[in-house]
Amino acid sequence: DFIQQLADKIAYMLEHNPDLLFSYFYRLDIDEHKIESIIFGQNPIPVNIQLAHLVLDRQIQRAKTKRKYKPDTPVDWME
């Protein structure tokens, strides 16, 4: 399962290299408040699983945005 693989990687990075993990979150443009609410929240779901869902949701949102604003025809920049 993709979510579990991502969650395992996130758990590893939380323990061994959290600065790099948070820089990835920043590059993915994941809302800092959402990350904080997961890390400091009281949800019974493990933090790494919640963060994996957050990453996946953000990637889906980015793909939808790209599709929405993608031009119908390729732009010829040489004209």
PDB file of C-alpha atoms in Angstrom:
ATOM      1  CA  ASP A   1       0.000   0.000   0.000  1.00  0.00           C
ATOM      2  CA  PHE A   2       1.382   3.372  -1.069  1.00  0.00           C
ATOM      3  CA  ILE A   3       0.212   5.213   2.053  1.00  0.00           C
ATOM      4  CA  GLN A   4       1.953   2.690   4.304  1.00  0.00           C
ATOM      5  CA  GLN A   5       5.223   2.951   2.357  1.00  0.00           C
ATOM      6  CA  LEU A   6       5.083   6.741   2.517  1.00  0.00           C
ATOM      7  CA  ALA A   7       4.172   6.630   6.212  1.00  0.00           C
ATOM      8  CA  ASP A   8       7.131   4.331   6.927  1.00  0.00           C
ATOM      9  CA  LYS A   9       9.509   6.746   5.176  1.00  0.00           C
ATOM     10  CA  ILE A  10       7.999   9.688   7.072  1.00  0.00           C
ATOM     11  CA  ALA A  11       8.376   7.840  10.401  1.00  0.00           C
ATOM     12  CA  TYR A  12      12.017   7.114   9.613  1.00  0.00           C
ATOM     13  CA  MET A  13      12.675  10.730   8.664  1.00  0.00           C
ATOM     14  CA  LEU A  14      10.871  12.060  11.735  1.00  0.00           C
ATOM     15  CA  GLU A  15      13.241  10.040  13.862  1.00  0.00           C
ATOM     16  CA  HIS A  16      16.487  10.409  11.908  1.00  0.00           C
ATOM     17  CA  ASN A  17      16.290  13.598   9.833  1.00  0.00           C
ATOM     18  CA  PRO A  18      13.293  15.766  10.714  1.00  0.00           C
ATOM     19  CA  ASP A  19      14.841  18.930   9.248  1.00  0.00           C
ATOM     20  CA  LEU A  20      15.027  17.350   5.803  1.00  0.00           C
ATOM     21  CA  LEU A  21      11.464  16.047   6.134  1.00  0.00           C
ATOM     22  CA  PHE A  22      10.139  19.493   7.000  1.00  0.00           C
ATOM     23  CA  SER A  23      12.068  21.010   4.104  1.00  0.00           C
ATOM     24  CA  TYR A  24      10.274  18.502   1.831  1.00  0.00           C
ATOM     25  CA  PHE A  25       6.948  19.580   3.308  1.00  0.00           C
ATOM     26  CA  TYR A  26       7.896  23.187   2.612  1.00  0.00           C
ATOM     27  CA  ARG A  27       8.836  22.395  -1.014  1.00  0.00           C
ATOM     28  CA  LEU A  28       5.526  20.584  -1.473  1.00  0.00           C
ATOM     29  CA  ASP A  29       3.813  23.720  -0.119  1.00  0.00           C
ATOM     30  CA  ILE A  30       1.994  21.843   2.631  1.00  0.00           C
ATOM     31  CA  ASP A  31       0.257  24.144   5.094  1.00  0.00           C
ATOM     32  CA  GLU A  32       2.408  24.471   8.205  1.00  0.00           C
ATOM     33  CA  HIS A  33      -0.665  24.767  10.429  1.00  0.00           C
ATOM     34  CA  LYS A  34      -1.957  21.419   9.183  1.00  0.00           C
ATOM     35  CA  ILE A  35       1.389  19.791   9.963  1.00  0.00           C
ATOM     36  CA  GLU A  36       1.441  21.309  13.449  1.00  0.00           C
ATOM     37  CA  SER A  37      -2.129  20.222  14.173  1.00  0.00           C
ATOM     38  CA  ILE A  38      -1.196  16.657  13.235  1.00  0.00           C
ATOM     39  CA  ILE A  39       2.026  16.603  15.241  1.00  0.00           C
ATOM     40  CA  PHE A  40       0.594  18.245  18.351  1.00  0.00           C
ATOM     41  CA  GLY A  41      -2.979  16.970  18.024  1.00  0.00           C
ATOM     42  CA  GLN A  42      -4.721  14.225  19.939  1.00  0.00           C
ATOM     43  CA  ASN A  43      -5.846  12.065  16.994  1.00  0.00           C
ATOM     44  CA  PRO A  44      -5.525   8.317  17.709  1.00  0.00           C
ATOM     45  CA  ILE A  45      -4.213   7.727  14.159  1.00  0.00           C
ATOM     46  CA  PRO A  46      -0.386   7.630  14.146  1.00  0.00           C
ATOM     47  CA  VAL A  47       1.296  10.884  13.134  1.00  0.00           C
ATOM     48  CA  ASN A  48       3.213   9.320  10.249  1.00  0.00           C
ATOM     49  CA  ILE A  49      -0.013   7.947   8.721  1.00  0.00           C
ATOM     50  CA  GLN A  50      -1.732  11.334   9.030  1.00  0.00           C
ATOM     51  CA  LEU A  51       1.256  13.090   7.453  1.00  0.00           C
ATOM     52  CA  ALA A  52       1.325  10.563   4.600  1.00  0.00           C
ATOM     53  CA  HIS A  53      -2.334  11.337   3.864  1.00  0.00           C
ATOM     54  CA  LEU A  54      -1.549  15.053   3.992  1.00  0.00           C
ATOM     55  CA  VAL A  55       1.262  14.627   1.440  1.00  0.00           C
ATOM     56  CA  LEU A  56      -0.922  12.540  -0.861  1.00  0.00           C
ATOM     57  CA  ASP A  57      -3.825  14.998  -0.615  1.00  0.00           C
ATOM     58  CA  ARG A  58      -1.495  17.890  -1.458  1.00  0.00           C
ATOM     59  CA  GLN A  59      -0.061  16.064  -4.462  1.00  0.00           C
ATOM     60  CA  ILE A  60      -3.567  15.342  -5.744  1.00  0.00           C
ATOM     61  CA  GLN A  61      -4.478  19.003  -5.273  1.00  0.00           C
ATOM     62  CA  ARG A  62      -1.353  20.092  -7.179  1.00  0.00           C
ATOM     63  CA  ALA A  63      -2.135  17.713 -10.056  1.00  0.00           C
ATOM     64  CA  LYS A  64      -5.698  19.036 -10.312  1.00  0.00           C
ATOM     65  CA  THR A  65      -4.445  22.617 -10.358  1.00  0.00           C
ATOM     66  CA  LYS A  66      -1.919  21.830 -13.093  1.00  0.00           C
ATOM     67  CA  ARG A  67      -4.600  20.133 -15.164  1.00  0.00           C
ATOM     68  CA  LYS A  68      -6.985  23.050 -14.696  1.00  0.00           C
ATOM     69  CA  TYR A  69      -4.504  25.693 -15.848  1.00  0.00           C
ATOM     70  CA  LYS A  70      -2.714  23.677 -18.521  1.00  0.00           C
ATOM     71  CA  PRO A  71      -3.186  25.261 -21.939  1.00  0.00           C
ATOM     72  CA  ASP A  72      -5.297  23.268 -24.400  1.00  0.00           C
ATOM     73  CA  THR A  73      -2.712  23.696 -27.103  1.00  0.00           C
ATOM     74  CA  PRO A  74       1.049  23.810 -26.674  1.00  0.00           C
ATOM     75  CA  VAL A  75       2.521  27.291 -26.630  1.00  0.00           C
ATOM     76  CA  ASP A  76       5.069  27.984 -29.350  1.00  0.00           C
ATOM     77  CA  TRP A  77       7.526  30.304 -27.610  1.00  0.00           C
ATOM     78  CA  MET A  78       9.458  30.853 -30.851  1.00  0.00           C
ATOM     79  CA  GLU A  79       6.687  32.914 -32.457  1.00  0.00           C
TER      80      GLU A  79
END
